[in-house]
């Protein structure tokens, strides 16, 4: 599932972008150091393969819904983690640009969710130890299925965290994650089975291709500490960026602090279901609602930044009138251009 | 029909648009990439209840779309096509956030509805921005621009190669899919069991192809480095365009122009 | 059964990107006829063939196969009636073994297992490839693949065989045995190809296409003698109708 | 420079799965010769060609190109001397535009940008495809792709051209213009193909391979008249040397 720009705050989106870009630089360096120039065409063509294979839908047995190949783990198995990460990033970039899956800002999140987990967690720590150096179809199946499931669960959790900490959507963490995880458990199972089948197929028909392509070096290549370290760095960057944004807009910070503390001044409706939900959200969203800029309430349009629950009818009406006028202007511009291009 | 047909269509269609020649097409790709990024960043940085202040960005986009002569129905169709996730997540807002935000006569509008509309608006603008970028620039040019902006070369090279072979592999996949459909009769999507074989077969062919391509590259002196003579020249006009767009975007971000305008008209302060 | 078995009326097809691949084509092919469709690269041959088996539905005009007009409803029947052999056998063979691949279609028809088995064996023996039964398709030679691809289609017992460039990439002997195989079939045959010598051997009638339009439709021998027509359509006389080169022209 | 430019001595190659694709092949090809390598599907033609530009290194036996024996050290030089045109042009055109693709090799040679430009333009004009310069490869027709693929190789100014099935999947006119193009080159040419009629036009010498072994090596015209040899090697006389069919044999 692809994260969308519309649900992201710039702080979260930006932090994920930085983390992703950093990983891309790191992996590019690694692949270059690898000095295996076979990998360059291989990455390109396998990326195209994933792209094409994803475009064919199949029915998932007993559910009637349709699925498609995920690809992250498959690429890691065929290319090794670093090259695979770059390839996934490329596939997602093409999808973002041509099919508007996600968006420019969300690209960081999507690459992170669909790339880091399969390549740097699922592959080295799950698939590889299980499949081993001399894989058998059974080992491949177990490893691939488990790897895909766990990779996707982490990815889904990533989507939830990013959405919730962006605070554009009101979905509470608990509710959201309790929907996302089971759905992605099913998807992960399917993806794992397909990955396993495809890898076994290659392994049976042309074993030398797997040897050729796979990162033959054992686990030592990427150590647990390194991965945890990298993720830690990403987290620190995220947190740092967040607090930077937060401190640069004290109003927003103040606002969310008030919200967390449930301060009286805010006069939030603290009764009934809203209250419980609000409390639930406070409890569960460990990254509270940071807002990017709420500095100048006048400029923001008081009603919309909603320094809660100020219902200033004056500002609201002028906002409405102005908004309608902007819309009308937009439409007429479009219309004018159309006319001109027709007469031209 | 399968998605694979439409994918082919989308790619070729957008690529074709990118071959047009308009004011927007002629701008340096780096400028376009940067402006698109700033645009998206501005749009998503508004507070979740913002609607009117975002509208001018739509205006900006519509002007660019028209200058670039991109067919609007095509864009709208694509936007609608990808909207489900944003809508699915956003639709919960009215439910969870029932805080009244404004009262219009008898109707009380809650924060949830306002933020839902805001999400949809952001969504259309962000998706629109991406599509306009690609339709007015083309994929390869964007790649070159990104390299100039600091993207690692090795990443760019395989990205270009991926893009090149998408067309080849989509066609190959499409033909396999056709061959398979012709021997199935219930018209549903294909069974997972069959898909596995199909994908395995395609992968096998892909791996063989990768070997042949590598050979072709070696035959022409490939040594791990890709050299491309591609020159991008930043003209004064490009810088000017960038400055203007930047200023406009910043202005729209900092001031709620519709509200100011509305205040001016209605006289309410 | 209808007298004429394949009828195309004013068929047009434009791809999503605006390429007009087929542009107002009409013809009738009768039961048992063997017809070649020839033309330059990109003339629209493959696109035309995809209409005959219901992969593409007509955007404009009509296609009738046997007694049925081609519509969403009749597609199932039409796919049973028309068997299509692809240009690249690799596109067509995707199951783990030759047997599975040939059985794929009959199983989808919902036949009983014994009947499926019978059909598979029969189809394989008609293409002389029974011995390949348990081999995986990707390990076969080009000629063997082509024979198996034809067997997968024969197993559906179609009335009409549609083939896209059946002789491409075959060595001369494999090409010859394919031609012999095909000439032994009494199906209605529609063959798109660049191999005009095969057309000479197999098809009494030829349809020439240029840029999606029919330029000529008539007896093969007449068409191949019309040098001007062939030249405008990017074709040449079949090699056997060209003058034999002087023996030893270039030995230095 | 050495008198004989390509020399293969007792070359053998076995694939990882145990297939013995090349089995003790020896020959010498002199400067400026044009030699055809023919044989059945799977005879080992492509495998043999892969040795000539150093993609495969000999498991057994020796390969000498010009003055150098083929070893890890000389591979780079040999690849500059030998230009290879692939059967599938898509494999060879991997850059975003035709220009970039043709420039790829010269840039790797470390030439200055102006010289690269010159070479690209020259190579494209020699294959009559200058107008395709800015097109992406996937928008080219089969014949155009083949011409550009040859241009990419010519831009490296090789001494020897090695081609694997250059005429496959081309329509008759595109095939003819390719043959005309190739006959205008004065490079040493080694062509693996099933198109024996092209061999008749282009190559004065033919090497016949069967199951990895050389069955015959001699003047083309002699070989094509040896019907028994052709039959054992899964070949046939070129179509133009076959009797013209009776006109109208099948019209009912
Ligand atoms: N999926 C597609 N989308 C867009 N255009 C297509 C598609 N498939 C084919 N075309 C175009 O339609 C035209 C007809 O193509 P078609 O494949 O029918 O030609 P053909 O006669 O079979 O050529 P060939 O002899 O090379 O096989 C060509 O211009 C081709 O580029
Ligand atoms: N990568 C590979 N692994 C294993 N066997 C292979 C491989 N490539 C080719 N072979 C086998 O080696 C033999 C020679 O193949 P080769 O491709 O050289 O034949 P060819 O003469 O070029 O045939 P064609 O005319 O069909 O192109 C064949 O039996 C083939 O199956
Ligand atoms: Mg075709
Ligand atoms: Mg070959």
Short mmCIF file of C-alpha atoms in Angstrom, two decimals, chain A residues 1-10 14 17 24-25 27-29 31-32 37-61 66 68-69 74 78 83 85-87 89-91 93-94 96-105 159 163 167-172 175-176 180 189-191 193-194 197-199 201-202 205-206 208-210 212-213 255 259 267-269 273-274 277 281 289 291-294 296 298-301 303-306 308-327 329-331 333-335 337-338 340-341, chain B residues 2-8 10-11 14-15 33 36-37 40-41 44-53 55-56 58-59 62-63 65-67 69-73 78 82 85-86 88-90 92-104 111-112 114-115 118-120 122-124 126-127 129-131 133-134 138-139 142-143 146 150-155 157-159 161-163 165-167 169-170 173-174 177 188-193 195-204 206-211 213-214 217-218 222-226 253-266 268-269:
data_model
loop_
_atom_site.label_atom_id
_atom_site.label_comp_id
_atom_site.label_asym_id
_atom_site.label_seq_id
_atom_site.Cartn_x
_atom_site.Cartn_y
_atom_site.Cartn_z
CA UNK A 1 0.00 0.00 0.00
CA UNK A 2 1.42 3.31 -1.03
CA UNK A 3 1.61 6.29 1.24
CA UNK A 4 0.15 9.44 -0.33
CA UNK A 5 1.42 13.00 -0.19
CA UNK A 6 -1.95 14.22 0.97
CA UNK A 7 -1.67 12.35 4.25
CA UNK A 8 1.85 13.45 5.11
CA UNK A 9 3.14 16.34 7.08
CA UNK A 10 6.28 17.91 5.66
CA UNK A 14 11.01 15.20 4.85
CA UNK A 17 13.13 11.47 2.43
CA UNK A 24 20.32 5.26 -1.60
CA UNK A 25 23.71 6.96 -1.35
CA UNK A 27 23.78 1.46 -1.37
CA UNK A 28 25.09 3.18 -4.49
CA UNK A 29 28.49 3.32 -2.89
CA UNK A 31 27.21 -1.46 -5.37
CA UNK A 32 30.01 0.56 -6.91
CA UNK A 37 29.41 -4.64 -13.45
CA UNK A 38 27.01 -7.43 -14.35
CA UNK A 39 24.72 -6.00 -11.76
CA UNK A 40 23.97 -2.77 -13.56
CA UNK A 41 22.02 -4.23 -16.47
CA UNK A 42 20.66 -6.89 -14.15
CA UNK A 43 19.21 -4.29 -11.79
CA UNK A 44 17.65 -2.36 -14.62
CA UNK A 45 16.08 -5.36 -16.29
CA UNK A 46 14.90 -6.96 -13.06
CA UNK A 47 13.29 -3.67 -12.06
CA UNK A 48 11.45 -3.68 -15.35
CA UNK A 49 10.47 -7.28 -14.71
CA UNK A 50 9.01 -6.45 -11.29
CA UNK A 51 7.15 -3.62 -12.88
CA UNK A 52 5.67 -5.82 -15.60
CA UNK A 53 4.93 -8.70 -13.23
CA UNK A 54 3.06 -6.35 -10.90
CA UNK A 55 0.82 -5.27 -13.74
CA UNK A 56 -0.64 -8.76 -14.07
CA UNK A 57 -3.22 -9.45 -11.41
CA UNK A 58 -4.15 -12.86 -10.16
CA UNK A 59 -6.92 -14.11 -7.92
CA UNK A 60 -6.01 -15.09 -4.41
CA UNK A 61 -7.41 -18.55 -3.69
CA UNK A 66 -6.78 -10.04 -6.54
CA UNK A 68 0.14 -8.93 -7.41
CA UNK A 69 3.80 -9.63 -6.92
CA UNK A 74 12.50 -11.36 -4.61
CA UNK A 78 18.33 -12.19 -6.77
CA UNK A 83 21.42 -3.50 -5.38
CA UNK A 85 17.21 -1.54 -2.54
CA UNK A 86 18.25 0.68 -5.42
CA UNK A 87 16.09 -1.31 -7.79
CA UNK A 89 13.60 2.67 -5.23
CA UNK A 90 13.69 2.91 -9.02
CA UNK A 91 10.52 0.91 -9.50
CA UNK A 93 10.05 6.21 -8.57
CA UNK A 94 8.69 5.19 -11.95
CA UNK A 96 5.25 7.63 -8.52
CA UNK A 97 5.97 9.59 -11.66
CA UNK A 98 3.83 7.77 -14.18
CA UNK A 99 1.05 6.29 -12.14
CA UNK A 100 0.94 8.85 -9.38
CA UNK A 101 1.24 6.07 -6.83
CA UNK A 102 2.14 8.06 -3.77
CA UNK A 103 3.74 11.28 -4.83
CA UNK A 104 6.97 13.18 -4.70
CA UNK A 105 7.11 13.69 -0.95
CA UNK A 159 2.60 3.42 6.80
CA UNK A 163 0.21 8.58 8.75
CA UNK A 167 -1.62 14.07 11.93
CA UNK A 168 -3.49 14.95 8.77
CA UNK A 169 -5.65 11.89 9.08
CA UNK A 170 -7.60 11.49 12.29
CA UNK A 171 -7.31 7.72 12.27
CA UNK A 172 -6.18 6.61 15.71
CA UNK A 175 -7.66 1.30 15.01
CA UNK A 176 -5.50 1.91 11.95
CA UNK A 180 -3.54 -2.67 8.36
CA UNK A 189 1.44 -14.62 2.71
CA UNK A 190 0.46 -14.44 -0.91
CA UNK A 191 3.52 -12.44 -1.82
CA UNK A 193 4.22 -17.89 -1.72
CA UNK A 194 4.61 -16.30 -5.12
CA UNK A 197 7.49 -20.33 -6.21
CA UNK A 198 9.37 -18.05 -8.56
CA UNK A 199 12.69 -18.51 -6.76
CA UNK A 201 11.42 -22.24 -10.31
CA UNK A 202 14.66 -20.49 -11.18
CA UNK A 205 15.64 -24.82 -13.89
CA UNK A 206 18.81 -22.74 -13.90
CA UNK A 208 23.64 -21.21 -11.94
CA UNK A 209 21.61 -18.05 -12.47
CA UNK A 210 20.91 -17.79 -8.77
CA UNK A 212 25.44 -15.75 -10.48
CA UNK A 213 23.13 -13.12 -9.19
CA UNK A 255 -0.89 23.58 20.66
CA UNK A 259 -3.67 18.75 23.45
CA UNK A 267 -12.10 23.69 25.69
CA UNK A 268 -11.98 20.52 23.74
CA UNK A 269 -15.18 18.58 23.96
CA UNK A 273 -17.06 9.01 22.53
CA UNK A 274 -14.97 11.93 21.37
CA UNK A 277 -11.18 8.61 21.20
CA UNK A 281 -5.24 8.98 20.30
CA UNK A 289 0.30 16.24 16.06
CA UNK A 291 1.99 21.32 12.74
CA UNK A 292 4.35 22.94 10.34
CA UNK A 293 3.42 26.52 10.57
CA UNK A 294 0.74 28.06 12.60
CA UNK A 296 0.57 33.95 12.11
CA UNK A 298 -4.09 36.18 10.75
CA UNK A 299 -2.31 35.03 7.67
CA UNK A 300 -3.33 31.44 8.13
CA UNK A 301 -6.98 32.31 8.18
CA UNK A 303 -10.92 29.53 11.03
CA UNK A 304 -8.84 27.03 9.13
CA UNK A 305 -5.82 26.78 11.29
CA UNK A 306 -8.54 26.42 13.80
CA UNK A 308 -9.51 25.30 18.33
CA UNK A 309 -12.48 25.87 18.58
CA UNK A 310 -12.55 29.50 17.63
CA UNK A 311 -15.49 29.81 15.30
CA UNK A 312 -15.03 33.27 13.99
CA UNK A 313 -17.85 33.61 11.55
CA UNK A 314 -16.37 36.72 9.99
CA UNK A 315 -13.13 35.13 8.93
CA UNK A 316 -14.98 32.03 7.88
CA UNK A 317 -17.27 33.87 5.57
CA UNK A 318 -14.54 35.91 4.00
CA UNK A 319 -12.55 32.70 3.54
CA UNK A 320 -15.54 31.10 1.89
CA UNK A 321 -16.21 34.02 -0.40
CA UNK A 322 -12.56 34.27 -1.38
CA UNK A 323 -12.34 30.52 -1.89
CA UNK A 324 -15.34 30.42 -4.17
CA UNK A 325 -13.88 33.28 -6.14
CA UNK A 326 -10.56 31.52 -6.52
CA UNK A 327 -12.35 28.45 -7.76
CA UNK A 329 -11.15 32.13 -11.44
CA UNK A 330 -9.47 28.75 -11.84
CA UNK A 331 -12.35 27.40 -13.88
CA UNK A 333 -8.81 30.31 -16.75
CA UNK A 334 -9.11 26.70 -17.77
CA UNK A 335 -12.05 27.58 -19.98
CA UNK A 337 -7.22 28.38 -22.44
CA UNK A 338 -9.44 25.71 -23.89
CA UNK A 340 -7.95 29.71 -27.27
CA UNK A 341 -6.44 26.37 -28.15
CA UNK B 2 -5.58 -6.46 -17.50
CA UNK B 3 -3.77 -3.55 -15.96
CA UNK B 4 -0.84 -4.39 -18.16
CA UNK B 5 -2.57 -2.95 -21.21
CA UNK B 6 -3.30 0.31 -19.49
CA UNK B 7 0.20 0.55 -18.07
CA UNK B 8 1.59 0.45 -21.56
CA UNK B 10 -0.06 5.40 -19.72
CA UNK B 11 3.66 5.21 -20.30
CA UNK B 14 2.84 10.53 -20.98
CA UNK B 15 6.06 10.09 -22.93
CA UNK B 33 11.85 19.31 -10.48
CA UNK B 36 7.33 20.74 -8.29
CA UNK B 37 8.98 19.73 -5.01
CA UNK B 40 4.17 19.78 -2.97
CA UNK B 41 5.97 20.82 0.19
CA UNK B 44 1.22 19.59 2.48
CA UNK B 45 2.53 22.06 5.01
CA UNK B 46 -0.83 23.72 5.58
CA UNK B 47 -2.73 22.92 8.69
CA UNK B 48 -5.18 20.10 8.33
CA UNK B 49 -8.22 22.36 8.42
CA UNK B 50 -6.99 24.60 5.66
CA UNK B 51 -9.02 24.76 2.50
CA UNK B 52 -9.27 28.23 1.11
CA UNK B 53 -5.57 29.04 1.46
CA UNK B 55 -6.99 26.91 -3.49
CA UNK B 56 -4.54 29.36 -5.12
CA UNK B 58 -4.84 24.86 -7.73
CA UNK B 59 -4.95 28.03 -9.73
CA UNK B 62 -4.23 24.94 -13.77
CA UNK B 63 -2.25 27.72 -15.37
CA UNK B 65 -1.36 22.63 -17.13
CA UNK B 66 -2.77 24.92 -19.74
CA UNK B 67 0.57 26.44 -20.64
CA UNK B 69 -1.09 21.97 -23.12
CA UNK B 70 -1.72 18.81 -21.15
CA UNK B 71 -5.19 17.38 -21.75
CA UNK B 72 -7.21 17.87 -18.57
CA UNK B 73 -9.56 14.88 -18.98
CA UNK B 78 -5.58 9.44 -13.65
CA UNK B 82 -5.28 6.51 -7.80
CA UNK B 85 -6.07 5.05 -0.58
CA UNK B 86 -6.27 8.74 0.29
CA UNK B 88 -10.11 5.45 2.40
CA UNK B 89 -7.88 6.91 5.04
CA UNK B 90 -9.37 10.38 4.90
CA UNK B 92 -12.49 8.43 8.78
CA UNK B 93 -11.83 12.03 9.66
CA UNK B 94 -15.49 13.12 9.75
CA UNK B 95 -16.12 10.22 12.05
CA UNK B 96 -13.33 10.75 14.53
CA UNK B 97 -13.30 14.52 14.52
CA UNK B 98 -16.77 15.87 15.12
CA UNK B 99 -15.64 19.15 16.54
CA UNK B 100 -17.86 21.87 15.01
CA UNK B 101 -15.79 24.34 13.07
CA UNK B 102 -18.36 26.61 11.61
CA UNK B 103 -22.04 27.10 11.60
CA UNK B 104 -23.78 28.07 8.43
CA UNK B 111 -13.60 19.65 11.66
CA UNK B 112 -13.55 16.14 10.26
CA UNK B 114 -13.21 20.15 6.66
CA UNK B 115 -10.03 18.14 7.02
CA UNK B 118 -8.60 19.38 2.68
CA UNK B 119 -7.06 15.94 2.19
CA UNK B 120 -8.84 15.48 -1.11
CA UNK B 122 -4.08 18.20 -1.28
CA UNK B 123 -4.31 14.87 -2.96
CA UNK B 124 -5.47 16.30 -6.27
CA UNK B 126 0.08 16.69 -5.31
CA UNK B 127 -0.85 14.05 -7.86
CA UNK B 129 1.93 18.25 -9.79
CA UNK B 130 3.69 14.94 -10.38
CA UNK B 131 1.79 14.22 -13.55
CA UNK B 133 6.10 17.31 -14.14
CA UNK B 134 6.44 14.04 -16.02
CA UNK B 138 9.85 13.13 -19.78
CA UNK B 139 11.44 10.48 -17.67
CA UNK B 142 14.11 14.08 -15.18
CA UNK B 143 16.78 11.49 -14.50
CA UNK B 146 18.31 14.54 -10.76
CA UNK B 150 23.11 15.12 -6.80
CA UNK B 151 21.51 11.74 -7.39
CA UNK B 152 24.20 8.99 -7.46
CA UNK B 153 25.11 8.08 -11.00
CA UNK B 154 24.92 4.36 -10.58
CA UNK B 155 21.37 4.76 -9.35
CA UNK B 157 22.04 4.51 -14.80
CA UNK B 158 20.01 1.56 -13.70
CA UNK B 159 16.97 3.77 -13.45
CA UNK B 161 17.89 1.09 -17.98
CA UNK B 162 14.83 0.08 -16.03
CA UNK B 163 12.80 2.61 -17.92
CA UNK B 165 13.28 -2.19 -20.56
CA UNK B 166 9.87 -1.56 -19.07
CA UNK B 167 8.57 -1.28 -22.60
CA UNK B 169 9.10 -6.49 -20.68
CA UNK B 170 5.58 -5.11 -20.60
CA UNK B 173 4.40 -9.96 -20.32
CA UNK B 174 1.43 -8.80 -22.31
CA UNK B 177 -0.86 -12.89 -20.74
CA UNK B 188 -11.69 -13.90 -14.50
CA UNK B 189 -8.25 -12.84 -13.43
CA UNK B 190 -5.74 -15.66 -13.63
CA UNK B 191 -5.28 -18.16 -10.85
CA UNK B 192 -2.38 -17.68 -8.52
CA UNK B 193 -0.94 -21.07 -9.37
CA UNK B 195 0.60 -16.72 -12.24
CA UNK B 196 3.55 -18.26 -10.47
CA UNK B 197 4.50 -20.19 -13.58
CA UNK B 198 3.99 -17.16 -15.75
CA UNK B 199 6.14 -14.98 -13.53
CA UNK B 200 8.82 -17.66 -13.23
CA UNK B 201 9.00 -18.05 -16.97
CA UNK B 202 9.18 -14.31 -17.49
CA UNK B 203 11.88 -14.02 -14.85
CA UNK B 204 13.94 -16.73 -16.50
CA UNK B 206 14.61 -11.68 -18.03
CA UNK B 207 17.72 -13.10 -16.43
CA UNK B 208 18.89 -14.43 -19.78
CA UNK B 209 18.22 -11.08 -21.30
CA UNK B 210 20.25 -9.36 -18.61
CA UNK B 211 23.20 -11.54 -19.54
CA UNK B 213 22.63 -6.95 -22.41
CA UNK B 214 25.67 -7.15 -20.22
CA UNK B 217 27.69 -3.48 -23.01
CA UNK B 218 31.01 -5.22 -22.59
CA UNK B 222 31.72 -0.96 -20.69
CA UNK B 223 33.91 -0.93 -17.59
CA UNK B 224 31.42 -0.23 -14.82
CA UNK B 225 31.15 3.46 -15.54
CA UNK B 226 28.45 4.85 -17.71
CA UNK B 253 1.99 29.72 1.34
CA UNK B 254 2.32 32.65 3.69
CA UNK B 255 -0.83 34.55 2.94
CA UNK B 256 -4.32 33.25 2.70
CA UNK B 257 -5.05 35.15 -0.45
CA UNK B 258 -8.66 34.05 -0.91
CA UNK B 259 -9.47 35.07 2.64
CA UNK B 260 -7.82 38.43 2.19
CA UNK B 261 -9.64 38.87 -1.04
CA UNK B 262 -12.89 37.81 0.54
CA UNK B 263 -12.41 40.23 3.39
CA UNK B 264 -11.82 42.98 0.91
CA UNK B 265 -15.07 42.17 -0.86
CA UNK B 266 -17.31 41.48 2.08
CA UNK B 268 -15.74 42.02 7.25
CA UNK B 269 -12.55 42.20 9.25
#
